[in-house]
PDB file of C-alpha atoms in Angstrom:
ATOM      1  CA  UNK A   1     -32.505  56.463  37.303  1.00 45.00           C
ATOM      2  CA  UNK A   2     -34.576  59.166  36.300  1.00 55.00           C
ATOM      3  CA  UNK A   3     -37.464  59.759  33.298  1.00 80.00           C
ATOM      4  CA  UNK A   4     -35.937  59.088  29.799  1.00 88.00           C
ATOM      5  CA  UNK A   5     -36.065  61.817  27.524  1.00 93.00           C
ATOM      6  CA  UNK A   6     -37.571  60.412  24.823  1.00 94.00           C
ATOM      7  CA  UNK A   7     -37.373  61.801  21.041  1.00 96.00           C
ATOM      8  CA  UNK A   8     -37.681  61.348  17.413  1.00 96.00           C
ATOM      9  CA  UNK A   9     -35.010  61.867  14.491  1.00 97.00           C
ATOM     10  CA  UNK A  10     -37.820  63.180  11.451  1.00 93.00           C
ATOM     11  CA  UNK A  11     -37.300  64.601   8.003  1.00 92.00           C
ATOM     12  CA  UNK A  12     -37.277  63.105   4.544  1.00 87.00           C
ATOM     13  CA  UNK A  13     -35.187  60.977   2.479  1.00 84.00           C
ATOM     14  CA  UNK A  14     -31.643  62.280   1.513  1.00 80.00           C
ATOM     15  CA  UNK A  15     -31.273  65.168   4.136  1.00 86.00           C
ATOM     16  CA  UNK A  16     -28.939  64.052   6.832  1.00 88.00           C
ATOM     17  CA  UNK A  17     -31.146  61.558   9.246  1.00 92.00           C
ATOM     18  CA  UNK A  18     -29.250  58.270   8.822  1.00 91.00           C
ATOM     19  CA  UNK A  19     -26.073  60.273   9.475  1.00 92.00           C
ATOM     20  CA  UNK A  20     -27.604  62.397  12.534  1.00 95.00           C
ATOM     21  CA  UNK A  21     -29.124  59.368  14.054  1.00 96.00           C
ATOM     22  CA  UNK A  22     -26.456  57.166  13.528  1.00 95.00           C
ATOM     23  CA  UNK A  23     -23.718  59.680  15.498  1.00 96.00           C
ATOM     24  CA  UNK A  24     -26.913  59.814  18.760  1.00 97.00           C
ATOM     25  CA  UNK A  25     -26.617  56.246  19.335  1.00 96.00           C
ATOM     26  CA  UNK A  26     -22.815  56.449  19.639  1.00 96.00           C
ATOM     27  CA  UNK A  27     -23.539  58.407  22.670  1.00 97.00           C
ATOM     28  CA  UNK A  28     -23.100  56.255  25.406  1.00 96.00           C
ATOM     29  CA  UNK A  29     -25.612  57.985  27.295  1.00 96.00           C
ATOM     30  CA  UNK A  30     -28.555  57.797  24.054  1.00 96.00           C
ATOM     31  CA  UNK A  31     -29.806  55.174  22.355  1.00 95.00           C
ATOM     32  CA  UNK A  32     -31.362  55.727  19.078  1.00 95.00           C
ATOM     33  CA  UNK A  33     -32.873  53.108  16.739  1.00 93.00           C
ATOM     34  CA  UNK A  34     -33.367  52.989  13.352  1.00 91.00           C
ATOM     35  CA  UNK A  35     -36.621  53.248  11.542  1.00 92.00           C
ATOM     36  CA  UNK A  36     -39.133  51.457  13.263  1.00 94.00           C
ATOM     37  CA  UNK A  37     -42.103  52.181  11.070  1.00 93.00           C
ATOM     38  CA  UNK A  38     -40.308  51.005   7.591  1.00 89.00           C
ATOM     39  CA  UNK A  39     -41.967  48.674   5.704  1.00 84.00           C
ATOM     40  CA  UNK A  40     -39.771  45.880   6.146  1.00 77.00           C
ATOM     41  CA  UNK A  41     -40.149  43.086   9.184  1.00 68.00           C
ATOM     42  CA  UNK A  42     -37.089  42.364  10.332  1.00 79.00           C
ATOM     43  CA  UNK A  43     -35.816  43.345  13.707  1.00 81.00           C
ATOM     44  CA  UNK A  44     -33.930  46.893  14.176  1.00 83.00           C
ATOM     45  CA  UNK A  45     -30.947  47.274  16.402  1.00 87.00           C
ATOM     46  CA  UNK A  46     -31.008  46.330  20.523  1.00 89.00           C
ATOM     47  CA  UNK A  47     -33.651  43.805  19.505  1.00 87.00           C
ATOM     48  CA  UNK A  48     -36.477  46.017  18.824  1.00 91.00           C
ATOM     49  CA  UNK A  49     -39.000  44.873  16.556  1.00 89.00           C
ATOM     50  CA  UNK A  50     -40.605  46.754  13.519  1.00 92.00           C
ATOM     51  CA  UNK A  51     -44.369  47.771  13.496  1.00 93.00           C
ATOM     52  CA  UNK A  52     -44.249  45.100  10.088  1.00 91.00           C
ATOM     53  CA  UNK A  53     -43.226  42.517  12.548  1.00 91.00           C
ATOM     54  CA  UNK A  54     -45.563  43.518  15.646  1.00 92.00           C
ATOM     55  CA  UNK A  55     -48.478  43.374  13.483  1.00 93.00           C
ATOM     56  CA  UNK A  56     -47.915  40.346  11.554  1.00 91.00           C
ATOM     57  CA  UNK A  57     -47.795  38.467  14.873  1.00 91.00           C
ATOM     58  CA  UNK A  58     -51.212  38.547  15.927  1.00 94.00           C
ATOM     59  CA  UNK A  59     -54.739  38.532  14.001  1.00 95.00           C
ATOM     60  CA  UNK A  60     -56.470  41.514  15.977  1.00 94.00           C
ATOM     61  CA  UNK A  61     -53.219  43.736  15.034  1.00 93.00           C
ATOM     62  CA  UNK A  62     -53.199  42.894  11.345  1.00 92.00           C
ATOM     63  CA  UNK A  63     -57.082  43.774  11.181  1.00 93.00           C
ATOM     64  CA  UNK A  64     -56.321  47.312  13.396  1.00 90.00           C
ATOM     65  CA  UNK A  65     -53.831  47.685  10.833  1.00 89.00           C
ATOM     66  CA  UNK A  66     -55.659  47.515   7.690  1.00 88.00           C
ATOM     67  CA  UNK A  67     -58.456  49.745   9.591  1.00 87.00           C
ATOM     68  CA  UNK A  68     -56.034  52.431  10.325  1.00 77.00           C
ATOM     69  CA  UNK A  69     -56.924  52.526  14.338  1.00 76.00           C
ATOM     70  CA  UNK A  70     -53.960  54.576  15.809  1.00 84.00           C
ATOM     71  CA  UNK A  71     -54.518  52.713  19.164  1.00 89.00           C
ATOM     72  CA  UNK A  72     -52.378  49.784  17.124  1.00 93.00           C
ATOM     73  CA  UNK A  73     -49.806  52.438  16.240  1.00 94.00           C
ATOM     74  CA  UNK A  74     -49.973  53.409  20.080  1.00 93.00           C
ATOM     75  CA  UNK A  75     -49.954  50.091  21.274  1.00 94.00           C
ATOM     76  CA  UNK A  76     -46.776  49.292  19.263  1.00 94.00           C
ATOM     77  CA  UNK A  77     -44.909  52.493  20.899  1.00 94.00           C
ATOM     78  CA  UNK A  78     -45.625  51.349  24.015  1.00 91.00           C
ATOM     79  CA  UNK A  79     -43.902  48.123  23.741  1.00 88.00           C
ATOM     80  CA  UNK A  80     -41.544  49.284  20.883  1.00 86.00           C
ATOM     81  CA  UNK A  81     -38.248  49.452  22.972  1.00 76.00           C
ATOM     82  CA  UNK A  82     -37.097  48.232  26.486  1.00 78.00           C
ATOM     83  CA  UNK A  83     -36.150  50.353  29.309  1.00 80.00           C
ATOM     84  CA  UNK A  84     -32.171  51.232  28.551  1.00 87.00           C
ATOM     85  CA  UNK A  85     -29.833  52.743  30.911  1.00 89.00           C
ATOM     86  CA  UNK A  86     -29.589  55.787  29.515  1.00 93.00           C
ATOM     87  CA  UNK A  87     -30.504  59.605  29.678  1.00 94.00           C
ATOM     88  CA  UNK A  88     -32.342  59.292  26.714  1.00 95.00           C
ATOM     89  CA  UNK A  89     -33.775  57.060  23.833  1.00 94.00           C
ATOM     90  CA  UNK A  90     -35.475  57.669  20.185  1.00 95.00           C
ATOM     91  CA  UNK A  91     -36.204  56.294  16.889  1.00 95.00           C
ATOM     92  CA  UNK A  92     -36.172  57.756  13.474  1.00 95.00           C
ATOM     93  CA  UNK A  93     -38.965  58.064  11.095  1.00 95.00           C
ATOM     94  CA  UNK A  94     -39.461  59.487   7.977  1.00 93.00           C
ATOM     95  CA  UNK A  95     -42.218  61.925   6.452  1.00 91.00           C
ATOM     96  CA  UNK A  96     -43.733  59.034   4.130  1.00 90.00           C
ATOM     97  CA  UNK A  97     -44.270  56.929   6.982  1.00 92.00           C
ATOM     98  CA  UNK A  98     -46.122  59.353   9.118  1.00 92.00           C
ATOM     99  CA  UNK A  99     -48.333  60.063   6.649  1.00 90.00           C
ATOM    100  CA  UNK A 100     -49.121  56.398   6.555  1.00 88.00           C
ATOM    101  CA  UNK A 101     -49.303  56.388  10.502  1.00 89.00           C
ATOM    102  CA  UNK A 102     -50.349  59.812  11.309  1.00 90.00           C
ATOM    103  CA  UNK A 103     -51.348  58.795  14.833  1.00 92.00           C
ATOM    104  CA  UNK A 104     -48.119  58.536  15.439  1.00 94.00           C
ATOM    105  CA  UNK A 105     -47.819  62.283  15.731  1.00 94.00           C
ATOM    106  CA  UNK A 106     -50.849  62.433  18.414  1.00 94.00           C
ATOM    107  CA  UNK A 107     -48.406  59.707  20.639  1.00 95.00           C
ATOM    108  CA  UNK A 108     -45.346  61.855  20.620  1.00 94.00           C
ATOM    109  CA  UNK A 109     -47.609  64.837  21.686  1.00 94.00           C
ATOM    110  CA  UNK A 110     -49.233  62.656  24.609  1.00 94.00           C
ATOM    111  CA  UNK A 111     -45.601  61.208  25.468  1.00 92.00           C
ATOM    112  CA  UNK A 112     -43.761  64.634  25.248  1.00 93.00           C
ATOM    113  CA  UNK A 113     -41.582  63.713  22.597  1.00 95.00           C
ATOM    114  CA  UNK A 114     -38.583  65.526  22.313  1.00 95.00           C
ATOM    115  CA  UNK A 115     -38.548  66.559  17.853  1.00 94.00           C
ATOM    116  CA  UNK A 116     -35.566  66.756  16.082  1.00 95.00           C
ATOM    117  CA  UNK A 117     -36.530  67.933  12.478  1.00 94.00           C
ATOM    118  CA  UNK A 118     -33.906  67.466  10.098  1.00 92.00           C
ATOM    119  CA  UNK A 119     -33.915  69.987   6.632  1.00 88.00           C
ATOM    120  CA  UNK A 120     -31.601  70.214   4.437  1.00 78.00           C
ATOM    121  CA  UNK A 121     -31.552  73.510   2.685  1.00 77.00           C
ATOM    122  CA  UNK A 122     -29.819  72.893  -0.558  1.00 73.00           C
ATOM    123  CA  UNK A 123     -32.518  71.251  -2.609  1.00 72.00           C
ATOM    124  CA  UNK A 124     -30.138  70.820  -5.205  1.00 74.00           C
ATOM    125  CA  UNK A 125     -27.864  68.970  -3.028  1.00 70.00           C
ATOM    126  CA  UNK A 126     -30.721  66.813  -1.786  1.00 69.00           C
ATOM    127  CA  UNK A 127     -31.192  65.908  -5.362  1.00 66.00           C
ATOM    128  CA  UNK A 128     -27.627  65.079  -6.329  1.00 75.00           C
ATOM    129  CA  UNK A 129     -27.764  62.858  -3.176  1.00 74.00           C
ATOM    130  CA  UNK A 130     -30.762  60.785  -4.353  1.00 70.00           C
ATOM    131  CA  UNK A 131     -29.288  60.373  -7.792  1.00 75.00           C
ATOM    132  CA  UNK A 132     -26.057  59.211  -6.754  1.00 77.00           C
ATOM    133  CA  UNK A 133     -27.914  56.595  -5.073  1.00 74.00           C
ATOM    134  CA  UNK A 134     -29.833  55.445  -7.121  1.00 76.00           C
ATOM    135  CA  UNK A 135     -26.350  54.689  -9.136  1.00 79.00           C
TER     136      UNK A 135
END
């Protein structure tokens, strides 16, 4: 099989990602994970590990981590998923957590990262979403 396409799902909270991302990985031919960068450090889907979990596992990672090297953020990505049988394969991730990892940005540029930016342009909706889920 040929080169993956690979690609990232980004936008904020309340605008559509979950949804978008959600109806890609029921593509057979696309596989798209949930967020791997949220701060939580349990497993995503297929088996794929958070970056929580990744650098909890290993002294060297937890002390890249707290220095804010992007080579751990790189590091992660490169190991992040397994080779799928598919056309293509992505992740989501949200604006908060690429400001906390903005290396990540410099990987999808050196990896040719496909972007799908997500915007919703009804800020009111985008507001009635977040309250009704906060209730």
């Amino acid at each position: 099989m040929g080169k993956q396409t690979r690609f990232v799902v980004f936008g904020i909270q309340r605008t559509g990602t979950t949804l978008l991302r959600s109806l890609l990985d029921q593509h057979p031919d696309i596989v798209c994970v949930s967020e791997l960068f949220q701060y939580k450090t349990e497993d995503v889907e297929y088996g794929i590990r958070r970056f929580r979990s990744f650098v909890r596992d290993s002294p060297r990672r937890r002390v890249l981590d707290l220095l804010r090297w992007g080579s751990i953020v790189h590091e992660y990505l490169d190991t992040a998923y397994p080779e799928f049988d598919t056309g293509a394969v992505g992740f989501k991730i949200m604006l908060n957590q690429i400001r906390r990892y903005q290396s990540v940005l410099n990987y999808f540029k050196l990896n040719q990262f496909q972007v799908i930016h997500v915007v919703r342009s009804n800020i009111l909706k985008t507001h009635i979403s977040r309250l009704r889920a906060r209730q």
